[in-house]
PDB file of N, CA, C and O in Angstrom:
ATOM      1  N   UNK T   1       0.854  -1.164   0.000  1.00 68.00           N
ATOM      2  CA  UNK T   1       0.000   0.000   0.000  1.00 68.00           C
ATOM      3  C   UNK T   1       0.902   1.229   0.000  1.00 68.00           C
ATOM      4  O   UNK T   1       1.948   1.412   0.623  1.00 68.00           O
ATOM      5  N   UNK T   2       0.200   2.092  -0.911  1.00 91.00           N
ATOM      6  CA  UNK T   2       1.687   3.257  -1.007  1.00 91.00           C
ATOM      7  C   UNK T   2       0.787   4.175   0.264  1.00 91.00           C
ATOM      8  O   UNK T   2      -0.316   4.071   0.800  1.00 91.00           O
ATOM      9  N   UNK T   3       1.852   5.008   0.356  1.00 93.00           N
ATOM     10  CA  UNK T   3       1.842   5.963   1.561  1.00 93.00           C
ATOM     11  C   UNK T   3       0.618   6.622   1.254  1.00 93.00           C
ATOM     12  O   UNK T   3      -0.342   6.620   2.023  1.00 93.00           O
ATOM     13  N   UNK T   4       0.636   7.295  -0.071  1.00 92.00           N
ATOM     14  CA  UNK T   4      -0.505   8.774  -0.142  1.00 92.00           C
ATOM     15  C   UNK T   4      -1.800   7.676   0.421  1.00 92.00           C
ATOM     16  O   UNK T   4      -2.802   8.107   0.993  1.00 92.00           O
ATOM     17  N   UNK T   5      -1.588   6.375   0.172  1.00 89.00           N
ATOM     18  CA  UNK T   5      -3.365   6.062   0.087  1.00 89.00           C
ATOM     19  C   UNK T   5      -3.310   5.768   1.797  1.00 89.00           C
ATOM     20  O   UNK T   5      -4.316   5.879   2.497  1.00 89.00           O
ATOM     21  N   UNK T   6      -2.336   5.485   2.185  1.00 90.00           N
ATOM     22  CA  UNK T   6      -2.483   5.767   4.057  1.00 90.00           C
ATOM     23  C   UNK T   6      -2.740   7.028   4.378  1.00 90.00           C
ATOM     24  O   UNK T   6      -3.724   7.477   4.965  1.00 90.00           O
ATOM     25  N   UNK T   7      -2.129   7.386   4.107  1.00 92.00           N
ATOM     26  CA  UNK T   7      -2.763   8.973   4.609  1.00 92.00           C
ATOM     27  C   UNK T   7      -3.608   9.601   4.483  1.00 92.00           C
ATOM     28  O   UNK T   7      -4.165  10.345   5.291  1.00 92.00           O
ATOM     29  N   UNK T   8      -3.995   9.201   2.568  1.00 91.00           N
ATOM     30  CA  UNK T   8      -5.735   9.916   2.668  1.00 91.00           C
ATOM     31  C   UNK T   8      -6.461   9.097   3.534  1.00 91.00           C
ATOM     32  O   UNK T   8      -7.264   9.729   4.220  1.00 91.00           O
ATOM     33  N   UNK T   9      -6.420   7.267   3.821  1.00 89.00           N
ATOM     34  CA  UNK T   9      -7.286   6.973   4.900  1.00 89.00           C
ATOM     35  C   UNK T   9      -7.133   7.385   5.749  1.00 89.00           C
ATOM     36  O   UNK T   9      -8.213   7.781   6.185  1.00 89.00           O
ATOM     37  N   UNK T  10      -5.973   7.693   6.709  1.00 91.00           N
ATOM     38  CA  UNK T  10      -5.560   8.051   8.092  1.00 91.00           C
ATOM     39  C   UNK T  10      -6.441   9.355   7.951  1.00 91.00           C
ATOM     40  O   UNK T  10      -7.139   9.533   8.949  1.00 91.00           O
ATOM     41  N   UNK T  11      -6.616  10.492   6.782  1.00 91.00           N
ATOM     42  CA  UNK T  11      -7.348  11.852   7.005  1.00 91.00           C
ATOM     43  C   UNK T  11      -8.954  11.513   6.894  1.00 91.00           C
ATOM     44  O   UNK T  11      -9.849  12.243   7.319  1.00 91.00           O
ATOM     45  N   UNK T  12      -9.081  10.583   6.407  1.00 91.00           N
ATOM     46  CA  UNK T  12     -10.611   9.902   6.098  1.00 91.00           C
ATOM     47  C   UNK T  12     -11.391   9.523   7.325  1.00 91.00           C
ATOM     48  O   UNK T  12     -12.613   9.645   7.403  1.00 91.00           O
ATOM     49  N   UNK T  13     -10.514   8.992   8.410  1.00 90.00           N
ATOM     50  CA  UNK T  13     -10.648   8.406   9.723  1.00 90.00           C
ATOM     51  C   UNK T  13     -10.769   9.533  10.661  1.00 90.00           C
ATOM     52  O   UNK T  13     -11.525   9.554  11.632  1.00 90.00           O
ATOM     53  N   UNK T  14      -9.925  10.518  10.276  1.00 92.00           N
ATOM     54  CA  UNK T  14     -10.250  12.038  11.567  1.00 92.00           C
ATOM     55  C   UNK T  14     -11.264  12.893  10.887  1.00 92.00           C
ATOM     56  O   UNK T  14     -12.171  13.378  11.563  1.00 92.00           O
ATOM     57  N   UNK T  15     -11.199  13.084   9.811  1.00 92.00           N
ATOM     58  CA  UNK T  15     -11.960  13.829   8.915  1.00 92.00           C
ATOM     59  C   UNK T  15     -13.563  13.083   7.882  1.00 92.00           C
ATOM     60  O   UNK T  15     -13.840  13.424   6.732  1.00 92.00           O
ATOM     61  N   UNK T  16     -14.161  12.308   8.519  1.00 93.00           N
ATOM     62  CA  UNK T  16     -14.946  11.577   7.563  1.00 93.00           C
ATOM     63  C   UNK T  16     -15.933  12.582   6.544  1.00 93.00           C
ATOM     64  O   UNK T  16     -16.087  11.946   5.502  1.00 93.00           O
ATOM     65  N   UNK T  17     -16.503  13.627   6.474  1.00 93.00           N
ATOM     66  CA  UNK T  17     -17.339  14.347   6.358  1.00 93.00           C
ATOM     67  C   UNK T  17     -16.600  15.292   5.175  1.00 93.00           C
ATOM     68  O   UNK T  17     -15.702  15.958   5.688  1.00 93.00           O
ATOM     69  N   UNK T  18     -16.751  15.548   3.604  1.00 92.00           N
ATOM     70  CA  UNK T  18     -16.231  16.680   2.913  1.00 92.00           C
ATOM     71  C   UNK T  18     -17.559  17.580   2.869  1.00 92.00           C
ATOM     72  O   UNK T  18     -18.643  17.322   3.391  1.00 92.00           O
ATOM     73  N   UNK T  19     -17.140  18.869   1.996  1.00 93.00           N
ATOM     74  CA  UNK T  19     -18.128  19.237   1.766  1.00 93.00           C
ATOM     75  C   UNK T  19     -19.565  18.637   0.620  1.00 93.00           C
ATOM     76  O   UNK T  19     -19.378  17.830  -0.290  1.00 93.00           O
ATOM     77  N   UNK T  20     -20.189  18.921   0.775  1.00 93.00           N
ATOM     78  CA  UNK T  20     -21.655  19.007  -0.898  1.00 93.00           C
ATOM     79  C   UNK T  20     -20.919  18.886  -2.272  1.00 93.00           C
ATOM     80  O   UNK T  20     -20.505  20.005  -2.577  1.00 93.00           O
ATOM     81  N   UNK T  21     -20.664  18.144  -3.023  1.00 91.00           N
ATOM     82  CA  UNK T  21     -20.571  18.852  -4.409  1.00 91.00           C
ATOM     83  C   UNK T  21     -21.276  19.420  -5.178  1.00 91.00           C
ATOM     84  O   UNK T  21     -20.708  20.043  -6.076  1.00 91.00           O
ATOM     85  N   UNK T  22     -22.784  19.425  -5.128  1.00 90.00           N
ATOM     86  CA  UNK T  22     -23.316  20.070  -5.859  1.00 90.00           C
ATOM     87  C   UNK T  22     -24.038  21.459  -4.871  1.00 90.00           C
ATOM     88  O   UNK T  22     -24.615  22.218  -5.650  1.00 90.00           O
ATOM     89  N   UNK T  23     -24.087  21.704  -4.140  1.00 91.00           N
ATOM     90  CA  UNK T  23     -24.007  22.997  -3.154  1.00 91.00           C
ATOM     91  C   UNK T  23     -22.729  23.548  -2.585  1.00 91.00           C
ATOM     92  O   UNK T  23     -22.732  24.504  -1.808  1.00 91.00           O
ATOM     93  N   UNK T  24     -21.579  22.901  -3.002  1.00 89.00           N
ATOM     94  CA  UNK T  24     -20.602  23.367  -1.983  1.00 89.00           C
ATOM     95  C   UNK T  24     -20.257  23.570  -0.780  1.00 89.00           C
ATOM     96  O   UNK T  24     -19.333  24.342  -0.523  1.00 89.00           O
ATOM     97  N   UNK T  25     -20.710  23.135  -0.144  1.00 89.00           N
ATOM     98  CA  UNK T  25     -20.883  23.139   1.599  1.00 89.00           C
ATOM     99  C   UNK T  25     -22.071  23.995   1.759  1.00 89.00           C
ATOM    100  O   UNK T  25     -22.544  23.964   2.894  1.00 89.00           O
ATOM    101  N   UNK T  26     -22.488  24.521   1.168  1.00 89.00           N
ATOM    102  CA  UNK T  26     -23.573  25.890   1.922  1.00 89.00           C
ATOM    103  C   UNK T  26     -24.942  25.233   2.675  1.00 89.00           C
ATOM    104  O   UNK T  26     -25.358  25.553   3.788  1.00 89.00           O
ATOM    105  N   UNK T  27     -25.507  24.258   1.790  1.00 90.00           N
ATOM    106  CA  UNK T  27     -26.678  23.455   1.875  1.00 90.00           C
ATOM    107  C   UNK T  27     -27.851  24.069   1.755  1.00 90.00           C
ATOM    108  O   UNK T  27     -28.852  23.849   2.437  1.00 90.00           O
ATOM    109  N   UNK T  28     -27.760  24.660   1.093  1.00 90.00           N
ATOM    110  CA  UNK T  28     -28.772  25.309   0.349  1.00 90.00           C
ATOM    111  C   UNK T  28     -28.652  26.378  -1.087  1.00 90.00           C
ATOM    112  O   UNK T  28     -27.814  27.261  -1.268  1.00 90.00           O
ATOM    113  N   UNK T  29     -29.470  26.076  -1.748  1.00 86.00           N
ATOM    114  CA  UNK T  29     -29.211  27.180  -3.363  1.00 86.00           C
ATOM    115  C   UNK T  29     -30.229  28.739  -3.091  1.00 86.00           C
ATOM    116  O   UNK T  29     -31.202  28.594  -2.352  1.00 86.00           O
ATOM    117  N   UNK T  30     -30.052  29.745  -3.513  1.00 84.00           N
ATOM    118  CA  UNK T  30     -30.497  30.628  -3.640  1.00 84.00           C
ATOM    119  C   UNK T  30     -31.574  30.591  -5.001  1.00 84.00           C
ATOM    120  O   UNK T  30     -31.294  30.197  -6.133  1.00 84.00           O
ATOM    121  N   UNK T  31     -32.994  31.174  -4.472  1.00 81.00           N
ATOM    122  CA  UNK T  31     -33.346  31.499  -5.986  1.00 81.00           C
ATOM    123  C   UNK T  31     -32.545  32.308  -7.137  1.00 81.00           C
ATOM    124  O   UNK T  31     -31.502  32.957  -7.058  1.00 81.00           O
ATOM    125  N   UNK T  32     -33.702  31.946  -8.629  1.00 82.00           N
ATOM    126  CA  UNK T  32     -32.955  33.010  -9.326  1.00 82.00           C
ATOM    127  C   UNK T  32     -33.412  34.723  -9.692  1.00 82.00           C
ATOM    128  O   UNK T  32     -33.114  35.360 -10.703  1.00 82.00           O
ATOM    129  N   UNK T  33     -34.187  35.159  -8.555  1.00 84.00           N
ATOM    130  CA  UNK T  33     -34.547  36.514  -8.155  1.00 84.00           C
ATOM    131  C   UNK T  33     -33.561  36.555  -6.819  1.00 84.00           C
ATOM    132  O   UNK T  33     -33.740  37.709  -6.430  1.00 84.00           O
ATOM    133  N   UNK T  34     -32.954  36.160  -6.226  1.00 78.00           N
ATOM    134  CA  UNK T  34     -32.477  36.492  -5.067  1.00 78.00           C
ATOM    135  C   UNK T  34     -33.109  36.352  -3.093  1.00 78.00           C
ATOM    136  O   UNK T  34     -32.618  36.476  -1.971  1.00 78.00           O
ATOM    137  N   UNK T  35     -34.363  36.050  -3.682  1.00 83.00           N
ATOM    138  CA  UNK T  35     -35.156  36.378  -1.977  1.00 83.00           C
ATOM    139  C   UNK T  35     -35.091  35.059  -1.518  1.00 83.00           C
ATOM    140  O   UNK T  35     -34.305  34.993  -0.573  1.00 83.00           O
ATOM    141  N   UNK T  36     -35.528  34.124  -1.761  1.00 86.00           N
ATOM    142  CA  UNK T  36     -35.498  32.451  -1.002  1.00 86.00           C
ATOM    143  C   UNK T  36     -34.172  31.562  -1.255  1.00 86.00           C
ATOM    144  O   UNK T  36     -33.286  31.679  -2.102  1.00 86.00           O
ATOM    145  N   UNK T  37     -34.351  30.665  -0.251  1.00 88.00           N
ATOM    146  CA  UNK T  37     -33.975  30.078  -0.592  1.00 88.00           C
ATOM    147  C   UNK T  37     -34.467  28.043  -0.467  1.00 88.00           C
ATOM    148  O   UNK T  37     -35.508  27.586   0.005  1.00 88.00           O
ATOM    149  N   UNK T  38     -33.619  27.480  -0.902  1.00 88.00           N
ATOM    150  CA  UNK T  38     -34.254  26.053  -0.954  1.00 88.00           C
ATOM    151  C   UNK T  38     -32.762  25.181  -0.666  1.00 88.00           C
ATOM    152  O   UNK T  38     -31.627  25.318  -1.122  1.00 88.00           O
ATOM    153  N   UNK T  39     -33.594  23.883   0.679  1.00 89.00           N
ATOM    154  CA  UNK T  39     -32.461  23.166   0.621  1.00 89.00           C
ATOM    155  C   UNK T  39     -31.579  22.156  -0.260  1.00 89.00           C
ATOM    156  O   UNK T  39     -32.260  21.374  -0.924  1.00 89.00           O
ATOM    157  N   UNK T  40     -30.541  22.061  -0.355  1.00 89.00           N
ATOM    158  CA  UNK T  40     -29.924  21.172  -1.156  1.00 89.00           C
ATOM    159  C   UNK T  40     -30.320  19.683  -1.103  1.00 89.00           C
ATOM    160  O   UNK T  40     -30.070  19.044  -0.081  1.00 89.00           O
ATOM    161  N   UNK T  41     -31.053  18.977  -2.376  1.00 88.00           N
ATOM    162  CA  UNK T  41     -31.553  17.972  -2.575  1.00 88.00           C
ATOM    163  C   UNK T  41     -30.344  16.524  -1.870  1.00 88.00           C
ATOM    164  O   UNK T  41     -30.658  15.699  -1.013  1.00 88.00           O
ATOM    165  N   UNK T  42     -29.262  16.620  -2.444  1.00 89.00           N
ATOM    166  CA  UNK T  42     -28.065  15.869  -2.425  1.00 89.00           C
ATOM    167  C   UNK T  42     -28.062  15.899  -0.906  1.00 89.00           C
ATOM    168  O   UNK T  42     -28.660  14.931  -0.438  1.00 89.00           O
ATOM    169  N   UNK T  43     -27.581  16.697  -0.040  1.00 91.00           N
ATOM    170  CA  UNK T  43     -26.884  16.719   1.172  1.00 91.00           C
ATOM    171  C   UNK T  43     -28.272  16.812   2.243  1.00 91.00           C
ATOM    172  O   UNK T  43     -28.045  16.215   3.295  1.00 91.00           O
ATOM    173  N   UNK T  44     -29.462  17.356   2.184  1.00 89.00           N
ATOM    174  CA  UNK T  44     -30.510  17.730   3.229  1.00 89.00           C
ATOM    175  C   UNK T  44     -30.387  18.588   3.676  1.00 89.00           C
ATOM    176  O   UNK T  44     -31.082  18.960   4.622  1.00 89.00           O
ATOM    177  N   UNK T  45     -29.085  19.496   2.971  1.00 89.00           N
ATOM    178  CA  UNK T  45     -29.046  20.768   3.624  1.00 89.00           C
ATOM    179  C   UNK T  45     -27.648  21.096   4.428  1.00 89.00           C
ATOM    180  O   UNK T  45     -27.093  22.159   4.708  1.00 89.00           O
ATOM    181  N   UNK T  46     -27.357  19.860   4.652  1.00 91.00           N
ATOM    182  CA  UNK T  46     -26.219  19.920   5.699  1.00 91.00           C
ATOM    183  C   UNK T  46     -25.344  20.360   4.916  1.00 91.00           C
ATOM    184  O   UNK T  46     -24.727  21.148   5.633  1.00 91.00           O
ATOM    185  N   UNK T  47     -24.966  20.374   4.115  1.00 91.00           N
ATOM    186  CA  UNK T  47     -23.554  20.928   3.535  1.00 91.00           C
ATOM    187  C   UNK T  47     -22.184  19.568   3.631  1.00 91.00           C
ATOM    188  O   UNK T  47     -20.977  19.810   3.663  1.00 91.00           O
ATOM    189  N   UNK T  48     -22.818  18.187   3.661  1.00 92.00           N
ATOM    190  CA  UNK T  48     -21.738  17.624   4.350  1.00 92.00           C
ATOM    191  C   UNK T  48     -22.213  16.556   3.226  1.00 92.00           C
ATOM    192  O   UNK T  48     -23.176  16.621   2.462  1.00 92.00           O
ATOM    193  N   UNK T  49     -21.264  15.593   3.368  1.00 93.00           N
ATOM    194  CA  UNK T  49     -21.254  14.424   2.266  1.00 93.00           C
ATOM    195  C   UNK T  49     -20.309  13.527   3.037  1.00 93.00           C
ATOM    196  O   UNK T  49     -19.864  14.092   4.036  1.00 93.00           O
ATOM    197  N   UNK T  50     -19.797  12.063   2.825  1.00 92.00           N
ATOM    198  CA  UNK T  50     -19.619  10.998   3.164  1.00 92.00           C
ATOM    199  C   UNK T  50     -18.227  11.098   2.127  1.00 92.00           C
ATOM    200  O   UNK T  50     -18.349  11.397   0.940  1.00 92.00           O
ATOM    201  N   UNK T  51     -16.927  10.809   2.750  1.00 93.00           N
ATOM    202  CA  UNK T  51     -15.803  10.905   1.315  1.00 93.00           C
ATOM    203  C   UNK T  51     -15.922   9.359   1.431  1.00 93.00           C
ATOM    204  O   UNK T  51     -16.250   8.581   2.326  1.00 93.00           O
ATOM    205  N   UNK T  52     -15.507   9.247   0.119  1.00 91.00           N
ATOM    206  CA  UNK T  52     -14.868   7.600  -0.158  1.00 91.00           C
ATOM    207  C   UNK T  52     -14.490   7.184   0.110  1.00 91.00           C
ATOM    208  O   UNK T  52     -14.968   6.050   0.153  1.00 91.00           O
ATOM    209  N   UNK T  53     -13.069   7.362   0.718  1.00 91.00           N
ATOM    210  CA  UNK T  53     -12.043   6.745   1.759  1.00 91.00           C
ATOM    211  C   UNK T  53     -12.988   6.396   2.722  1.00 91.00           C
ATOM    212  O   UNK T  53     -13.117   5.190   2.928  1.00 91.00           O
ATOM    213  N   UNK T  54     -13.618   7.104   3.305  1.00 93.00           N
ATOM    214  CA  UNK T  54     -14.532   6.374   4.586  1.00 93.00           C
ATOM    215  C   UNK T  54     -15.536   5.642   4.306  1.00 93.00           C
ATOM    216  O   UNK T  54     -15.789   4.799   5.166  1.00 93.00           O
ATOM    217  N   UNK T  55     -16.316   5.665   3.256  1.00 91.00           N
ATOM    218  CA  UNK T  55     -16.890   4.644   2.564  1.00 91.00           C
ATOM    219  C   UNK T  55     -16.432   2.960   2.533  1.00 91.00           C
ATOM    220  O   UNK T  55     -16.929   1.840   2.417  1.00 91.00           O
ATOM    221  N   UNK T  56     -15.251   3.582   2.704  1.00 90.00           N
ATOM    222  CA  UNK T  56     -14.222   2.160   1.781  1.00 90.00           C
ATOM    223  C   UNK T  56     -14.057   1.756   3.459  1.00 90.00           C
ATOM    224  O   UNK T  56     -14.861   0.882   3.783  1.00 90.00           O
ATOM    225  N   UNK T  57     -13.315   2.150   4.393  1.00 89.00           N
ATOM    226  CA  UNK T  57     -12.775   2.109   5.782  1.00 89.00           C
ATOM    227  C   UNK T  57     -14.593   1.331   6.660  1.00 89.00           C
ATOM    228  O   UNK T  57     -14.908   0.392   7.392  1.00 89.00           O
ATOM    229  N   UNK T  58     -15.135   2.257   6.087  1.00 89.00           N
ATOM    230  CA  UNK T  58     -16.870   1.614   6.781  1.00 89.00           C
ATOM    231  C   UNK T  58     -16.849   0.401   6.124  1.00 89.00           C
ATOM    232  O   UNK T  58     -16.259  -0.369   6.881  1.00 89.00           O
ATOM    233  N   UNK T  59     -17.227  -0.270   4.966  1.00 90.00           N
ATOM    234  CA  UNK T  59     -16.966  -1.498   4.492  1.00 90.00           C
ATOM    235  C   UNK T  59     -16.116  -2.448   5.158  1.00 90.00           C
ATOM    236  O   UNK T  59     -16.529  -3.515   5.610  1.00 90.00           O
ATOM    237  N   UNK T  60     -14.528  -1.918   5.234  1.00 87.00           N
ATOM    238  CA  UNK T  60     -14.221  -2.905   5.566  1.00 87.00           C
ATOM    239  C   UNK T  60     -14.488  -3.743   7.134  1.00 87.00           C
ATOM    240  O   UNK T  60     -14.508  -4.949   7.381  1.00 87.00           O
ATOM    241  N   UNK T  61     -14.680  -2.505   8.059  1.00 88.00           N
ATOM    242  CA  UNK T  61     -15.393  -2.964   9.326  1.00 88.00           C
ATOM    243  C   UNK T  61     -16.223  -3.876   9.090  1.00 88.00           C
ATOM    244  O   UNK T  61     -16.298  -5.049   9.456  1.00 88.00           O
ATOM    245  N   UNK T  62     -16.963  -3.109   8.318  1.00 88.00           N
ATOM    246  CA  UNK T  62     -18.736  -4.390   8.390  1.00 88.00           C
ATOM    247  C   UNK T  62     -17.912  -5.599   7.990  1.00 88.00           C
ATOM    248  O   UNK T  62     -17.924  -6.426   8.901  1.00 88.00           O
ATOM    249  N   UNK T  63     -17.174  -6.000   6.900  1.00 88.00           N
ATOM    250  CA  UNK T  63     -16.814  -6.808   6.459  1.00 88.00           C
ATOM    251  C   UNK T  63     -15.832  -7.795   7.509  1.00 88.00           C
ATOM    252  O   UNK T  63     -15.669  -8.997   7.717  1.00 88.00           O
ATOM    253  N   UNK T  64     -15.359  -6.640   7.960  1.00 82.00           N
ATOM    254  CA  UNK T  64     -14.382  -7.623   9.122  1.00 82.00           C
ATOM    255  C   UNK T  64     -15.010  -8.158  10.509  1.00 82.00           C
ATOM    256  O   UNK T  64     -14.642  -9.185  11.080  1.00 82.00           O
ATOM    257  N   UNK T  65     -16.186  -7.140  11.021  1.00 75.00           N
ATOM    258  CA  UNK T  65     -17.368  -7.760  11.750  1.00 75.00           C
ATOM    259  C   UNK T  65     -17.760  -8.877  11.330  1.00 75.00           C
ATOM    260  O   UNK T  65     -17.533  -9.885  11.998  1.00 75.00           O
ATOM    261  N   UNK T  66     -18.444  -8.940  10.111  1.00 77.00           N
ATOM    262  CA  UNK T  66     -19.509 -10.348  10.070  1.00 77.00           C
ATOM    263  C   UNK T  66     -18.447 -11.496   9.966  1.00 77.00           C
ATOM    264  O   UNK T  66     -18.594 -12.614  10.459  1.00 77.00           O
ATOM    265  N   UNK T  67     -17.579 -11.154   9.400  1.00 66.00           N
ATOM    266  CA  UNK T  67     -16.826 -12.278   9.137  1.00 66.00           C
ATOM    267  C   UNK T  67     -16.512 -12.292  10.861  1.00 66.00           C
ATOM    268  O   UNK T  67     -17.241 -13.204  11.253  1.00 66.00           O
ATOM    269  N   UNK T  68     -15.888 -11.808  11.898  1.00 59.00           N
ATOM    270  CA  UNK T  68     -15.735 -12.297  13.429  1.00 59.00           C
ATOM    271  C   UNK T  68     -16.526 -13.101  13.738  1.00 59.00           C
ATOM    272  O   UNK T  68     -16.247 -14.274  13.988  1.00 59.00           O
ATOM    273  N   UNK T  69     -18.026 -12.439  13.787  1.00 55.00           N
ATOM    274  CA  UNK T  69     -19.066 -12.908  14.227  1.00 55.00           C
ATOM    275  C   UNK T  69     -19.635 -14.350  13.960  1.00 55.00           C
ATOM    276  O   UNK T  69     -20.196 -15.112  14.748  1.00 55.00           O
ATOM    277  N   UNK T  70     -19.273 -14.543  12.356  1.00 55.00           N
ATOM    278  CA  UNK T  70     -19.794 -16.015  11.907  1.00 55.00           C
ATOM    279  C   UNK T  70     -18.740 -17.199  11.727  1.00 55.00           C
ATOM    280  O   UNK T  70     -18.803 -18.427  11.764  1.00 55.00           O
ATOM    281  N   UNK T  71     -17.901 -16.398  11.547  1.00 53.00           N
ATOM    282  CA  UNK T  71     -16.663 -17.520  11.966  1.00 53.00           C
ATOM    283  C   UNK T  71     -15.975 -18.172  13.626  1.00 53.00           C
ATOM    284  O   UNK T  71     -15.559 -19.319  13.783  1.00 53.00           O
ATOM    285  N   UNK T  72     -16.011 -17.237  14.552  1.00 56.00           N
ATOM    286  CA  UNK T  72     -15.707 -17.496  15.620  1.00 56.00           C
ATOM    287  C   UNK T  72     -16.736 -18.602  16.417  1.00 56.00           C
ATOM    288  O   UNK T  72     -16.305 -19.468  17.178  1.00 56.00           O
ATOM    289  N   UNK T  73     -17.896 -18.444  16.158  1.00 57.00           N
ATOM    290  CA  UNK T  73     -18.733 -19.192  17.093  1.00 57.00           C
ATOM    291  C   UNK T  73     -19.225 -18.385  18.212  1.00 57.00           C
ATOM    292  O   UNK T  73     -19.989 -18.850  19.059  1.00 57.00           O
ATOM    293  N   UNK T  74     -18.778 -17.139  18.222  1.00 57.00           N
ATOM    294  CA  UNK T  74     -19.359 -16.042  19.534  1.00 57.00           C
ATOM    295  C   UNK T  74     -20.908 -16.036  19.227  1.00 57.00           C
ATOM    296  O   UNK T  74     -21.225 -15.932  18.042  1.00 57.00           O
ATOM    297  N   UNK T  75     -22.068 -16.153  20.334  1.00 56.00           N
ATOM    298  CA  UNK T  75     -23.253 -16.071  20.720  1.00 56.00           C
ATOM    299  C   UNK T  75     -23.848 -17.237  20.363  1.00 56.00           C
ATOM    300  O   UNK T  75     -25.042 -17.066  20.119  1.00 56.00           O
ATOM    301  N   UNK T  76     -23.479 -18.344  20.240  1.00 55.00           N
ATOM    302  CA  UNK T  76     -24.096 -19.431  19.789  1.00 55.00           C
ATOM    303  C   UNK T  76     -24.375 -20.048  20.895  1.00 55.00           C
ATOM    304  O   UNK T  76     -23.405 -20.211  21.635  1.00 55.00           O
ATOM    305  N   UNK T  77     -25.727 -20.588  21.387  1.00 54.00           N
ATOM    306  CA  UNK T  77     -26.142 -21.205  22.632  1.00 54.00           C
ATOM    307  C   UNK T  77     -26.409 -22.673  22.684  1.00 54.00           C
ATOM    308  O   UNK T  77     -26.762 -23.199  23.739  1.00 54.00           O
TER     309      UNK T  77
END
């Protein structure tokens, strides 16, 4: 594994959250008169999005969970 891709995970792991791409962080668009506004469909408004790296890092948990869980024999009565 080369370094850059440790590190973008290692920043993925403190940092999970980028901004909106299609609002830009704001989470919300302005009309096109200027007075309202409306929230961003994509994000709910939040201005926040899920990066990939943590996408990928969440996977592998789940993945490394079920596999504990069904291989070990833990909770079986």
């Amino acid at each position: 594994m080369s370094i850059a891709v440790a590190f973008y995970l290692f920043t993925c792991l403190v940092w999970p959250f980028g901004k909106c791409r299609r609002c830009k962080g704001v989470g919300k668009f302005k009309s096109p008169f200027g007075k309202a506004y409306r929230h961003c469909g994509k994000c709910d408004g939040s201005g926040l999005r899920v990066r990939l790296g943590r996408h990928v890092i969440n996977h592998m948990r789940a993945v490394r969970g079920a596999g504990e869980n069904s291989t070990t024999g833990k909770g079986k009565r």
